PDB file of C-alpha atoms in Angstrom:
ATOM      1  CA  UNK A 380       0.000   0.000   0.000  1.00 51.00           C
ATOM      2  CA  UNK A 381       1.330   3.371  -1.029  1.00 65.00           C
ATOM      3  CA  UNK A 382       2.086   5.624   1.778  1.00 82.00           C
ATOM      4  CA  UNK A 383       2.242   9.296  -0.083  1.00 86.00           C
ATOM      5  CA  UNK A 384       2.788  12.141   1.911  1.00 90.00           C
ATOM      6  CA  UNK A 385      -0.013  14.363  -0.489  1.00 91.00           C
ATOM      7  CA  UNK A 386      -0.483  17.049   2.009  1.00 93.00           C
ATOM      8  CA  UNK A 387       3.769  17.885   2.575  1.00 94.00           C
ATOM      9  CA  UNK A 388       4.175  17.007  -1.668  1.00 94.00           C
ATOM     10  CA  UNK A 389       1.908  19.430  -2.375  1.00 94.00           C
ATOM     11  CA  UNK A 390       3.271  22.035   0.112  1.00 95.00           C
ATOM     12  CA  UNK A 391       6.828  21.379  -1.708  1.00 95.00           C
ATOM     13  CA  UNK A 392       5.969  21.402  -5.141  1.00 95.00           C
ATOM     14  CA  UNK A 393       4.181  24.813  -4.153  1.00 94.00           C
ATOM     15  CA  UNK A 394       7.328  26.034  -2.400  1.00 95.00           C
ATOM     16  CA  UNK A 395       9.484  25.438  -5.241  1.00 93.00           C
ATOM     17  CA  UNK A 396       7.334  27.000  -8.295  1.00 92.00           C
ATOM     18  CA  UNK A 397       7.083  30.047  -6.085  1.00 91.00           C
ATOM     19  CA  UNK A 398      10.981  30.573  -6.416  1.00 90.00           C
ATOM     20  CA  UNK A 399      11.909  30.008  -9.830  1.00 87.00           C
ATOM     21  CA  UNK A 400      11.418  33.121 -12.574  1.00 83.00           C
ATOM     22  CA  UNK A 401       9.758  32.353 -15.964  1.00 81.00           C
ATOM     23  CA  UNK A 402      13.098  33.674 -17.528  1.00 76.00           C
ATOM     24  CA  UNK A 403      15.179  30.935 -15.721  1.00 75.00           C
ATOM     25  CA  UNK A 404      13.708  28.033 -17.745  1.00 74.00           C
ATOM     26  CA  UNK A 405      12.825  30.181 -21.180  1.00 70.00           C
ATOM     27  CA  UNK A 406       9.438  31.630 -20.265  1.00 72.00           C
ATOM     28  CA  UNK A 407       8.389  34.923 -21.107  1.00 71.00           C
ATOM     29  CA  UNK A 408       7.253  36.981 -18.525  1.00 67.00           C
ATOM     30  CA  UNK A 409       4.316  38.380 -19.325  1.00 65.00           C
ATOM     31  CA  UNK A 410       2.549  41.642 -18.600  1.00 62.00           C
ATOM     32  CA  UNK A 411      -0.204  40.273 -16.085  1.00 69.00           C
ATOM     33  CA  UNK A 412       1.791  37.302 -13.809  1.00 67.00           C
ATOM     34  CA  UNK A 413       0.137  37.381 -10.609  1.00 70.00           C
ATOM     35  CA  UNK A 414       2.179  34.811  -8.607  1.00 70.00           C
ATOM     36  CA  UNK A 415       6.141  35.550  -7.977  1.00 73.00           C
ATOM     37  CA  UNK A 416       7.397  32.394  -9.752  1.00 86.00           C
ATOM     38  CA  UNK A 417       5.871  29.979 -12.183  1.00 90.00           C
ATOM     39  CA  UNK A 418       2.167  29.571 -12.456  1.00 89.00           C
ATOM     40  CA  UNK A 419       0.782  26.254 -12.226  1.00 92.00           C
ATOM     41  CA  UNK A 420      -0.001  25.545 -15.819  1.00 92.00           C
ATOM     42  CA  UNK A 421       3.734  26.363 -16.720  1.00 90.00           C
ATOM     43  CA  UNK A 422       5.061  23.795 -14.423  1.00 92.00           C
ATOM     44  CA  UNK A 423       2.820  21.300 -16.349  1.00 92.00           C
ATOM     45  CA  UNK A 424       3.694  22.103 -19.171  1.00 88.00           C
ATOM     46  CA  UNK A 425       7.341  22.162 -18.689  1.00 86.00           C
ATOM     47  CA  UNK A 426       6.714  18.677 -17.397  1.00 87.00           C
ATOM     48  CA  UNK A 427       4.295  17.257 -20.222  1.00 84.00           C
ATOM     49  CA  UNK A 428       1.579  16.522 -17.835  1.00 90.00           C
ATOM     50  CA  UNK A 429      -2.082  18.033 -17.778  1.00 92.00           C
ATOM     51  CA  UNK A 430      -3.128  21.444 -16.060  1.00 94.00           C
ATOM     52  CA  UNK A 431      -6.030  19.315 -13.599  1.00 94.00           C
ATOM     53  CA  UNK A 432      -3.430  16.665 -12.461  1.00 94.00           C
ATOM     54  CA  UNK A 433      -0.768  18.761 -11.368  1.00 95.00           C
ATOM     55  CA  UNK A 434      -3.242  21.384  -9.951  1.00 94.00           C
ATOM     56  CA  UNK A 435      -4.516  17.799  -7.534  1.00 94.00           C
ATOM     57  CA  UNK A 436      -0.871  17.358  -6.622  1.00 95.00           C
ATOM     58  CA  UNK A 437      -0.233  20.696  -5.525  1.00 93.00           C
ATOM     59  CA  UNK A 438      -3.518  20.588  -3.444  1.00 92.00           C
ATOM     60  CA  UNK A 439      -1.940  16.933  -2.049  1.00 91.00           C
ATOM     61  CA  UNK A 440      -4.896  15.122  -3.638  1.00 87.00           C
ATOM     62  CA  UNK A 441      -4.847  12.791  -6.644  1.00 80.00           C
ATOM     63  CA  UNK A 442      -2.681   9.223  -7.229  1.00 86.00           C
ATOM     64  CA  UNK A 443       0.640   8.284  -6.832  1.00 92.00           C
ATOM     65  CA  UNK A 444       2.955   9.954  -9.294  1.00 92.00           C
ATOM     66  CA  UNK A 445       4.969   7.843 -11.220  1.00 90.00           C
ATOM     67  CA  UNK A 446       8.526   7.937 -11.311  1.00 86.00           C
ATOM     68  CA  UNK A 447       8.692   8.999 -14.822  1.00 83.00           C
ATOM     69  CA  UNK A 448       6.662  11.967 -13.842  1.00 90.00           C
ATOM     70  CA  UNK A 449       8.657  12.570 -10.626  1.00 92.00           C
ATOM     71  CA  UNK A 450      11.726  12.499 -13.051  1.00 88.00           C
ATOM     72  CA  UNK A 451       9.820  15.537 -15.148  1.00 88.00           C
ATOM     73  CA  UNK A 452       8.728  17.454 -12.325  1.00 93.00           C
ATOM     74  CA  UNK A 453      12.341  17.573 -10.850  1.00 90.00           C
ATOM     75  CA  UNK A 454      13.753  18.883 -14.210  1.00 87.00           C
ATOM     76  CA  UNK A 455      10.937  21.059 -14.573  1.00 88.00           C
ATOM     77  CA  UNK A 456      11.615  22.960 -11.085  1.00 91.00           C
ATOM     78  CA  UNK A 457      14.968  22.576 -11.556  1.00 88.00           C
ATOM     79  CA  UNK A 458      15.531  20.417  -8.338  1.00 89.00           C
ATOM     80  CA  UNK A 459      18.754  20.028  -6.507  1.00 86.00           C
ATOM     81  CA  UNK A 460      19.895  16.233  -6.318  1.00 83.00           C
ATOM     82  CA  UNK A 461      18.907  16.281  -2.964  1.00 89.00           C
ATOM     83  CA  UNK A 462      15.475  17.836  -3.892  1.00 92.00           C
ATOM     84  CA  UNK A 463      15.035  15.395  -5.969  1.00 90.00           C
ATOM     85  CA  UNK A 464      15.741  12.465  -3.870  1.00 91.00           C
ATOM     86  CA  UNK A 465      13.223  14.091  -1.130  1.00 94.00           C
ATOM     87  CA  UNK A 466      10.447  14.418  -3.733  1.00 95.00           C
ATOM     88  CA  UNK A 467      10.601  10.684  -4.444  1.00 93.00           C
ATOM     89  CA  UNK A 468      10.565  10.156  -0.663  1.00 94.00           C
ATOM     90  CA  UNK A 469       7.571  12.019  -0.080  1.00 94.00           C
ATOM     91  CA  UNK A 470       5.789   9.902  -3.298  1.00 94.00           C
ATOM     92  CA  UNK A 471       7.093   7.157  -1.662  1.00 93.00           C
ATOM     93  CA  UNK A 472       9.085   5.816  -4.741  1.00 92.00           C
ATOM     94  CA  UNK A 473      12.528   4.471  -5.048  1.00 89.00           C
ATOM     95  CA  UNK A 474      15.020   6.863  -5.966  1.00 85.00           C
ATOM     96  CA  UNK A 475      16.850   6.605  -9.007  1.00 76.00           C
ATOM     97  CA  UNK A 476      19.965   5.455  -9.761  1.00 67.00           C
ATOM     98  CA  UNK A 477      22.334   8.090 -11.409  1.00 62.00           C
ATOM     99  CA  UNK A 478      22.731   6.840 -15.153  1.00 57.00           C
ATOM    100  CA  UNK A 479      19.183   5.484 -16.107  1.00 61.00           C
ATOM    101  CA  UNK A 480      16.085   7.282 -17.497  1.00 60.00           C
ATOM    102  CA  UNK A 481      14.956   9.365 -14.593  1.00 60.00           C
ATOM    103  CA  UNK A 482      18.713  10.184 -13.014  1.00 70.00           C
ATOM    104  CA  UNK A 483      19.057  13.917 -11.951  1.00 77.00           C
ATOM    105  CA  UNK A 484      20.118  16.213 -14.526  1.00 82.00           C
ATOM    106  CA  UNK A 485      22.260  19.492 -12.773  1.00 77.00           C
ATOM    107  CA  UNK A 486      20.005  22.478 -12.996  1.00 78.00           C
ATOM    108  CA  UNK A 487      23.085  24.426 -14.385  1.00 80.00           C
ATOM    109  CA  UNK A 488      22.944  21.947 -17.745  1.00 85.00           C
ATOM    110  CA  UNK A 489      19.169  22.288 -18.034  1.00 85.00           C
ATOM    111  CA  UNK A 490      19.572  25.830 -17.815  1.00 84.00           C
ATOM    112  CA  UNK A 491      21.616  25.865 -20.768  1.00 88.00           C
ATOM    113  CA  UNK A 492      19.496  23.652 -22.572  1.00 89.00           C
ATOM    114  CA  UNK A 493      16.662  26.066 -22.055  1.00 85.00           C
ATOM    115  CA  UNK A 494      18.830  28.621 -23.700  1.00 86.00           C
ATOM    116  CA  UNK A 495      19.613  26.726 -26.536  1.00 89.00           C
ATOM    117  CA  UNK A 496      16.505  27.622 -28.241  1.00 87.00           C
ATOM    118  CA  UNK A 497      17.465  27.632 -32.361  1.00 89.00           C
ATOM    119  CA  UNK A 498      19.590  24.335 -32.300  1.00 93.00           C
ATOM    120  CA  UNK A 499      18.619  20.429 -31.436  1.00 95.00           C
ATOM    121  CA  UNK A 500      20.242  19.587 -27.888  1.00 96.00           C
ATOM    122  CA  UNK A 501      19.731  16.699 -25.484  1.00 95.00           C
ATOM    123  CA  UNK A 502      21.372  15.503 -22.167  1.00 93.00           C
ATOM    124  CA  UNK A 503      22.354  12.074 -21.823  1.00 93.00           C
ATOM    125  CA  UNK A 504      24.265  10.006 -19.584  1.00 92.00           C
ATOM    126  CA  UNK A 505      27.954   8.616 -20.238  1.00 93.00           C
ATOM    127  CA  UNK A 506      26.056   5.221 -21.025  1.00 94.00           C
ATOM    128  CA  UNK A 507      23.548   6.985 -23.764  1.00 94.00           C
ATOM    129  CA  UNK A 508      20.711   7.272 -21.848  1.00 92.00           C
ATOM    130  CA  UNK A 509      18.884  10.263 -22.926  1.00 92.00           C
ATOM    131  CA  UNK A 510      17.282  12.631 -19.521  1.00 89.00           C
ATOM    132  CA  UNK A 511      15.916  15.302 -21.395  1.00 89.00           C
ATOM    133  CA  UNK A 512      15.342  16.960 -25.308  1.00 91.00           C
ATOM    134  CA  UNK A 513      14.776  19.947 -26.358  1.00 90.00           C
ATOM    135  CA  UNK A 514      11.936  20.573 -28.918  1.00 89.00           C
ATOM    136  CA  UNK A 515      13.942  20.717 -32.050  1.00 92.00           C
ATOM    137  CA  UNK A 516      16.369  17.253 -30.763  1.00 93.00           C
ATOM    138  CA  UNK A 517      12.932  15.841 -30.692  1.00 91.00           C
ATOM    139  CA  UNK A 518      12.111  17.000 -34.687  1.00 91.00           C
ATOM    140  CA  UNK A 519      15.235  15.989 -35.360  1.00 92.00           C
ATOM    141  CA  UNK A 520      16.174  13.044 -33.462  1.00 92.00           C
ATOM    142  CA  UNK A 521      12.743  11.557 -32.490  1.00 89.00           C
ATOM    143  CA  UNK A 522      11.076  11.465 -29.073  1.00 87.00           C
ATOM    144  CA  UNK A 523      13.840   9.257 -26.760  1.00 85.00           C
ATOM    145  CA  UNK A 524      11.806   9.361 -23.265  1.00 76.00           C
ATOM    146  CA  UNK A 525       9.646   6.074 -23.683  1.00 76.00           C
ATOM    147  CA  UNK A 526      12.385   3.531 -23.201  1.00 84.00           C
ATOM    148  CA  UNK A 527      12.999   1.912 -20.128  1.00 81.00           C
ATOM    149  CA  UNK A 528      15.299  -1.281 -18.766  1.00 84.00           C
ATOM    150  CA  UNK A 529      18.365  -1.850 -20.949  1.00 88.00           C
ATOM    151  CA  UNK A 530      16.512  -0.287 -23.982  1.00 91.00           C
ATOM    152  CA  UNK A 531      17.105   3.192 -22.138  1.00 90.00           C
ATOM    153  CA  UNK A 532      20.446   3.188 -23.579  1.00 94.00           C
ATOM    154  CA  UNK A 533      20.736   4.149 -27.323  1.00 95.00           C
ATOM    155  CA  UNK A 534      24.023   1.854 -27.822  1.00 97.00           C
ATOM    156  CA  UNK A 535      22.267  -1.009 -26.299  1.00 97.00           C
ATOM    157  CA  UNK A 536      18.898  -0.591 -28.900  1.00 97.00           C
ATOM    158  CA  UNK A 537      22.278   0.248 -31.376  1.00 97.00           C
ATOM    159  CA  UNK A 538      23.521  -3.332 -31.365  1.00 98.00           C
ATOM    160  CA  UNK A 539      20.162  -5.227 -30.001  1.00 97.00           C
ATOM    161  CA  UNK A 540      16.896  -3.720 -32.794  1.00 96.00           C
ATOM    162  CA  UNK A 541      18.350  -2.791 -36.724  1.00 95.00           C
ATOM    163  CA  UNK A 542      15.356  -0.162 -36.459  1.00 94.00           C
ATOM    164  CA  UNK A 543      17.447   2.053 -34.334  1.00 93.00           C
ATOM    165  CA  UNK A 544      20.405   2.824 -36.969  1.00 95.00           C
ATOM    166  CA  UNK A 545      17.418   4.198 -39.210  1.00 92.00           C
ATOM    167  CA  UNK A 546      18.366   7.391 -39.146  1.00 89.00           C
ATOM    168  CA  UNK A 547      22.166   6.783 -40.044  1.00 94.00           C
ATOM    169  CA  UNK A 548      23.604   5.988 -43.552  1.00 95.00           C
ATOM    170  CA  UNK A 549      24.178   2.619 -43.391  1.00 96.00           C
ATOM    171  CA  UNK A 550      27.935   2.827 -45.410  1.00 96.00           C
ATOM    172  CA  UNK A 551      27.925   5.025 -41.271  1.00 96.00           C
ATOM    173  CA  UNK A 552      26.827   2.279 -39.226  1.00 97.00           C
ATOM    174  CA  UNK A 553      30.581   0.405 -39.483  1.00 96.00           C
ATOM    175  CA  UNK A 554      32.083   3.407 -37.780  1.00 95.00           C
ATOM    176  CA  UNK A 555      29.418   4.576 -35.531  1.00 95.00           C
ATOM    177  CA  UNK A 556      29.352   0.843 -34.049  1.00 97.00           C
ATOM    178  CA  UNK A 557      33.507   1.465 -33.308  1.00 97.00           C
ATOM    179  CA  UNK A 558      32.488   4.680 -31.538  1.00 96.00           C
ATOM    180  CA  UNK A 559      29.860   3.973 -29.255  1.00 96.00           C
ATOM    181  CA  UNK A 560      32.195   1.113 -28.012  1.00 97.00           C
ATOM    182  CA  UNK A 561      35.019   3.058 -27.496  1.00 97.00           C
ATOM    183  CA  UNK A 562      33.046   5.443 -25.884  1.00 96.00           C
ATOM    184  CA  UNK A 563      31.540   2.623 -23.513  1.00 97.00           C
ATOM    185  CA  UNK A 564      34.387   1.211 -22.510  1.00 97.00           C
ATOM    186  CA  UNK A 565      35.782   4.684 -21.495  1.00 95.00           C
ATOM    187  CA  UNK A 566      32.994   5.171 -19.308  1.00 95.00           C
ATOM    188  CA  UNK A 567      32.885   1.487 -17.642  1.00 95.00           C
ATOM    189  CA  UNK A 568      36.479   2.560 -16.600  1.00 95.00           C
ATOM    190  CA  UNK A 569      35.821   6.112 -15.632  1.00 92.00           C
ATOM    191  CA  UNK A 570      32.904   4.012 -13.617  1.00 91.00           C
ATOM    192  CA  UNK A 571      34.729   1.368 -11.908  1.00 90.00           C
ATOM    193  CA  UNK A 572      34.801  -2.405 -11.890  1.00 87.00           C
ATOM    194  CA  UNK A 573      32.125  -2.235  -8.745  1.00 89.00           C
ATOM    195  CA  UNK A 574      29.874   0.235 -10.926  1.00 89.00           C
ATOM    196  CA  UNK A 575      26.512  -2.660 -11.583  1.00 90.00           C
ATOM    197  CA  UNK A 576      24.574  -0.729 -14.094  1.00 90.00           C
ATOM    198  CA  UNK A 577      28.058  -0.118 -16.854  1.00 93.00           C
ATOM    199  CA  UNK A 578      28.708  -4.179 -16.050  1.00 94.00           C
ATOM    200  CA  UNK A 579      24.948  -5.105 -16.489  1.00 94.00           C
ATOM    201  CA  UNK A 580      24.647  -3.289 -19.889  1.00 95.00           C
ATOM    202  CA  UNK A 581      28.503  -4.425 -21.046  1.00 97.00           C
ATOM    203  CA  UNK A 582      27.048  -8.001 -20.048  1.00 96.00           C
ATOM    204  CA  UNK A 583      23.820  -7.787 -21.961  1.00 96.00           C
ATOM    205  CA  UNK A 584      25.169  -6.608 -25.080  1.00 97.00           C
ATOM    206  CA  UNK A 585      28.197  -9.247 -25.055  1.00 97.00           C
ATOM    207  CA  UNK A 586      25.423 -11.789 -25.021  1.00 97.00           C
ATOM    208  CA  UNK A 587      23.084 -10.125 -27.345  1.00 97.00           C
ATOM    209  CA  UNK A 588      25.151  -8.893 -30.224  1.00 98.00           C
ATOM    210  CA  UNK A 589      28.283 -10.950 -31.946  1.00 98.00           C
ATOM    211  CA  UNK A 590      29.160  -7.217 -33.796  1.00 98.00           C
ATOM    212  CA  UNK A 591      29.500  -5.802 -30.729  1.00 98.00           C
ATOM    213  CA  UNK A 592      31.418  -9.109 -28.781  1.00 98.00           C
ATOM    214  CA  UNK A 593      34.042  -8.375 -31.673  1.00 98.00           C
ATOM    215  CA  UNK A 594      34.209  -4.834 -31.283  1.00 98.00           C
ATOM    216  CA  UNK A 595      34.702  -4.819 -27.469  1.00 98.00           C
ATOM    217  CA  UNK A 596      37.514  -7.470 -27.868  1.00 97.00           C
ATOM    218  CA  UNK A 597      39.350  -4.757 -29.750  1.00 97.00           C
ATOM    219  CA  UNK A 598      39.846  -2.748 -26.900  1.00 96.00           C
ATOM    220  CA  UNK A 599      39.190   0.500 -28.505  1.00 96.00           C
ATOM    221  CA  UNK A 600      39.128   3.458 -26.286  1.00 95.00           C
ATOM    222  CA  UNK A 601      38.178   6.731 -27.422  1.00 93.00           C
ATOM    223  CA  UNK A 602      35.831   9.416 -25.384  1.00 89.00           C
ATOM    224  CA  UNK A 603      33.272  10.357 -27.948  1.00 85.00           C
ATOM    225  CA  UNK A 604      33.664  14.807 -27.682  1.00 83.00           C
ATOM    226  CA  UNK A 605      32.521  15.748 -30.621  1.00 82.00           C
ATOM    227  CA  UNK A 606      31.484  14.148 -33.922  1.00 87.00           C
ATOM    228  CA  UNK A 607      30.313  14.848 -37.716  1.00 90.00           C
ATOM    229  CA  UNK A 608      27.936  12.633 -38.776  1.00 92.00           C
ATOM    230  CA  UNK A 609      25.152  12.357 -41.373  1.00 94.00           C
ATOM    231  CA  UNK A 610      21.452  11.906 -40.395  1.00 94.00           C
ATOM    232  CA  UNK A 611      18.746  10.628 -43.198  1.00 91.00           C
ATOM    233  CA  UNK A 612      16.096  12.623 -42.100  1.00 91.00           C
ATOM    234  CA  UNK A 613      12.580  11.169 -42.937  1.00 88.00           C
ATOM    235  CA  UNK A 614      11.163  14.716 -43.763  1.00 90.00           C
ATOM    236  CA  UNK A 615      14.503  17.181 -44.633  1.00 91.00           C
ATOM    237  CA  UNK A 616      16.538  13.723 -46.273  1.00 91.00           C
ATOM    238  CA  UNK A 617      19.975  14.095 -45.786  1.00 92.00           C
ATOM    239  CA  UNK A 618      21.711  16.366 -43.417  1.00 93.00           C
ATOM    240  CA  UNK A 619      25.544  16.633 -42.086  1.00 94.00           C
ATOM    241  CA  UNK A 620      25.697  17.730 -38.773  1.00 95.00           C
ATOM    242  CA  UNK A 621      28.742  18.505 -36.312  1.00 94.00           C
ATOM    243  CA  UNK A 622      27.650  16.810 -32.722  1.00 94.00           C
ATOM    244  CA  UNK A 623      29.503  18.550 -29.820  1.00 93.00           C
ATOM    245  CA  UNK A 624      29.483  17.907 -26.057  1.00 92.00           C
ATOM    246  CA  UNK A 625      29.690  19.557 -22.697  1.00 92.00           C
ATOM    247  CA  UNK A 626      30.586  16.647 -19.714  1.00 91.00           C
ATOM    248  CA  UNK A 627      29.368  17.319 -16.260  1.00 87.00           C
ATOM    249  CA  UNK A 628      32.625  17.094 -13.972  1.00 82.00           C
ATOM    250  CA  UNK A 629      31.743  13.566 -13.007  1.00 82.00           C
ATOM    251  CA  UNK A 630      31.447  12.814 -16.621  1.00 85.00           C
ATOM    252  CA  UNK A 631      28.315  10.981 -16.505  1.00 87.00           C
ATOM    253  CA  UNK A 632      26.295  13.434 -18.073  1.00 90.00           C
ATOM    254  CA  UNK A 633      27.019  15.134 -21.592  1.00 93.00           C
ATOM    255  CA  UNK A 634      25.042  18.095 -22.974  1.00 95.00           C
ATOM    256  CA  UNK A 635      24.949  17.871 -26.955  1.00 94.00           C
ATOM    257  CA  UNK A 636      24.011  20.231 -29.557  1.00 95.00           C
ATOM    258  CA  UNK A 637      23.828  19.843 -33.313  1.00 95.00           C
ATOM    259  CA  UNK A 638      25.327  22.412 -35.535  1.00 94.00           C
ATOM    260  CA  UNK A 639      24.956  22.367 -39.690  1.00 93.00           C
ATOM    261  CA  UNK A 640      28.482  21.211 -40.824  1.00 91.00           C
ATOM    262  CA  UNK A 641      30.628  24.161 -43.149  1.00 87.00           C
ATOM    263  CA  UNK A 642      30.013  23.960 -46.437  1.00 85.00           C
ATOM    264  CA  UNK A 643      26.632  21.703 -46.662  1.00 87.00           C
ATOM    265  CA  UNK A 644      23.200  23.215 -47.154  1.00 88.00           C
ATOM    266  CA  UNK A 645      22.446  21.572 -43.709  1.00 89.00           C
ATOM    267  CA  UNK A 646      22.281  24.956 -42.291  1.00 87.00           C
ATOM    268  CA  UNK A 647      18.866  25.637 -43.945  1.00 88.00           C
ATOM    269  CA  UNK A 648      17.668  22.902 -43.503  1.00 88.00           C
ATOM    270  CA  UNK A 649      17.759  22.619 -39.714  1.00 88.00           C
ATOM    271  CA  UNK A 650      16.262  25.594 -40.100  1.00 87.00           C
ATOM    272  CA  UNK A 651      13.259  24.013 -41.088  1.00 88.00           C
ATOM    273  CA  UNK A 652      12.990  22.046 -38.590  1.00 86.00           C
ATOM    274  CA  UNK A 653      10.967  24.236 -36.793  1.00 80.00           C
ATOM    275  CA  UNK A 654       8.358  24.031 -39.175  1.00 82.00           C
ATOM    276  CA  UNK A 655       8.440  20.479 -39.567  1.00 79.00           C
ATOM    277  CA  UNK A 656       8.141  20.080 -36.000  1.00 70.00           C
ATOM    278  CA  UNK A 657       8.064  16.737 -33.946  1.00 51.00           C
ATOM    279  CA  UNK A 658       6.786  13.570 -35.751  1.00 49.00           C
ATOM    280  CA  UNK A 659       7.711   9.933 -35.659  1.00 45.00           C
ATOM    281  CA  UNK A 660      11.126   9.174 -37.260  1.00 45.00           C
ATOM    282  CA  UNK A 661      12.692   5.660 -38.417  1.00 42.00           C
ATOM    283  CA  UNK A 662      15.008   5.562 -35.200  1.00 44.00           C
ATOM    284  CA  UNK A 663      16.299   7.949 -32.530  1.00 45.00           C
ATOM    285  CA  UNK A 664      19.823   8.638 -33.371  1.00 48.00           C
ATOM    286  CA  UNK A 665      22.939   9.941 -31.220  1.00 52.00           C
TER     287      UNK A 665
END
C-alpha cells in the first residue's frame, strides 16, 4: 500500500514553483503574472503533464505519481539532487539510480538547454541514456523518453533492434558501431569495476550482439567529444551535422548540440525544422 505524503508534496511542489522566474527556464514573462514564480499551468507544461493533475498534486490530492513523472517534475523545477531524492521520498518511490532514465540532470545543464533555443540539444548520460530533449532534438532526433530497462540506452537498442540505426547511412553504421564502443568502454572505466549498471549493460550486449562481442575485444578506447555525422532525415533527407558535447565534472552526463556542418546546405535545412516540428522518425539517433 502506497504511503504518499499528499499534504507535505503538495506544500513542496508549491514552495518550489514560487521561487523560480519564468526567464530561468525560457518563459516569457508576461505583462499580467500574478504569482512571484511559475504559475501552475507552466510547471505542467514544462513537465508534459495536464493542467487538472498537477493542480490535484499541488492541493496533495490525486494518485501516486509515477517515477517517470517525478523524473519531469524535478527537471521542470529545476531540483537540486537532494530535492530530488526528497520528492521521491515524499511519493514514496525508489530513488533513481544516477545513469538510467529518470537520473538527476544538474540544474546548471538544463539551464543551458533552455537557452539553446534555435539548435537540437539533449542531455544524456555517459552510457547513452537520454534525460531530457529539447523541442527541435525531438524534430530531429525523435522522441527518446519512452524507453525503459536496458533499452534506455541508445548503444544497447544500437547493437540489439536494426530499427534504431534508421536514421544513419548505413555505409555510417561500421564506424558509428567502433564509436559507441570506445566510448563505452571509457565510461565502464571512468565508472569502476564495482559500478553494476556499466557491467549489467557491457554483459547484456556481449550476449546479445556478436558485432558488438568483436568490437569490445578490440579494446578500442576513445571518449566520444565531438562528432560529424550524417542523419537521413525522414522529412529534410539528408543532413551533415557537427555533434559537440559539454561533460558534467563527473562525466556521466554530456550536454549535446547539433550544428549544420561548413560547407553543406544543412544549415537551412535545420532551419526548417521548426516548421516540420516533432513527428515519428525511423530511429532515434545519437
Amino acid at each position: 500500500m502506497s504511503s504518499v505524503n499528499h499534504t507535505e508534496l503538495g506544500a513542496f511542489l508549491r514552495s518550489r514553483r514560487a521561487r523560480i522566474r519564468p526567464a530561468d527556464v525560457g518563459l516569457p514573462h508576461g505583462p499580467r503574472r500574478r504569482v512571484p514564480g511559475l504559475r501552475r499551468d507552466e510547471v505542467a507544461q514544462l513537465a508534459g503533464a495536464s493542467v487538472d493533475y498537477y493542480n490535484e498534486l499541488e492541493r496533495g490530492a490525486g494518485s501516486q505519481p509515477s517515477e517517470q513523472m517525478l523524473a519531469a517534475l524535478a527537471r521542470a523545477l529545476r531540483l537540486t539532487a537532494d530535492e530530488r531524492d526528497y520528492l521521491y521520498q515524499l511519493a514514496d518511490r525508489p530513488v533513481p539510480a544516477q545513469g538510467g532514465p529518470a537520473a538527476h540532470v544538474h540544474p546548471g545543464m538544463l539551464d543551458l538547454l533552455a537557452r539553446l533555443t534555435s539548435t537540437p540539444a539533449q542531455v544524456i548520460t555517459d552510457l547513452h541514456v537520454t534525460l531530457v530533449q529539447n523541442p527541435l532534438a525531438v524534430a530531429l532526433l525523435g522522441d527518446q523518453s519512452g524507453f525503459r530497462g536496458a533499452r534506455a540506452s541508445f548503444v544497447h537498442r544500437w547493437f540489439t533492434e536494426p530499427e534504431a540505426r534508421g536514421l544513419y547511412p548505413e555505409a555510417d553504421h561500421e564506424r558509428q558501431s567502433r564509436s559507441f564502443v570506445a566510448d563505452l568502454r571509457a565510461a565502464a572505466a571512468r565508472r569502476g569495476a564495482k559500478d553494476t549498471e556499466a557491467s549489467a549493460l557491457i554483459g547484456a550486449l556481449l550476449d546479445a550482439s556478436a558485432e558488438f562481442a568483436t568490437l569490445w575485444a578490440a579494446h578500442e578506447v576513445a571518449v566520444r567529444r565531438d562528432d560529424r555525422k550524417r542523419l537521413n532525415h525522414p522529412t529534410l533527407g539528408l543532413l551533415e551535422v557537427n555533434c559537440l558535447n559539454l561533460f558534467s565534472e563527473d562525466g556521466r552526463q554530456r550536454l549535446l548540440w547539433f550544428t549544420p556542418a561548413v560547407g553543406t546546405d544543412s544549415a537551412d535545412l535545420l532551419d526548417l525544422l521548426a516548421v516540420v516540428g516533432t513527428q515519428q522518425v525511423s530511429g532515434p539517433a545519437r
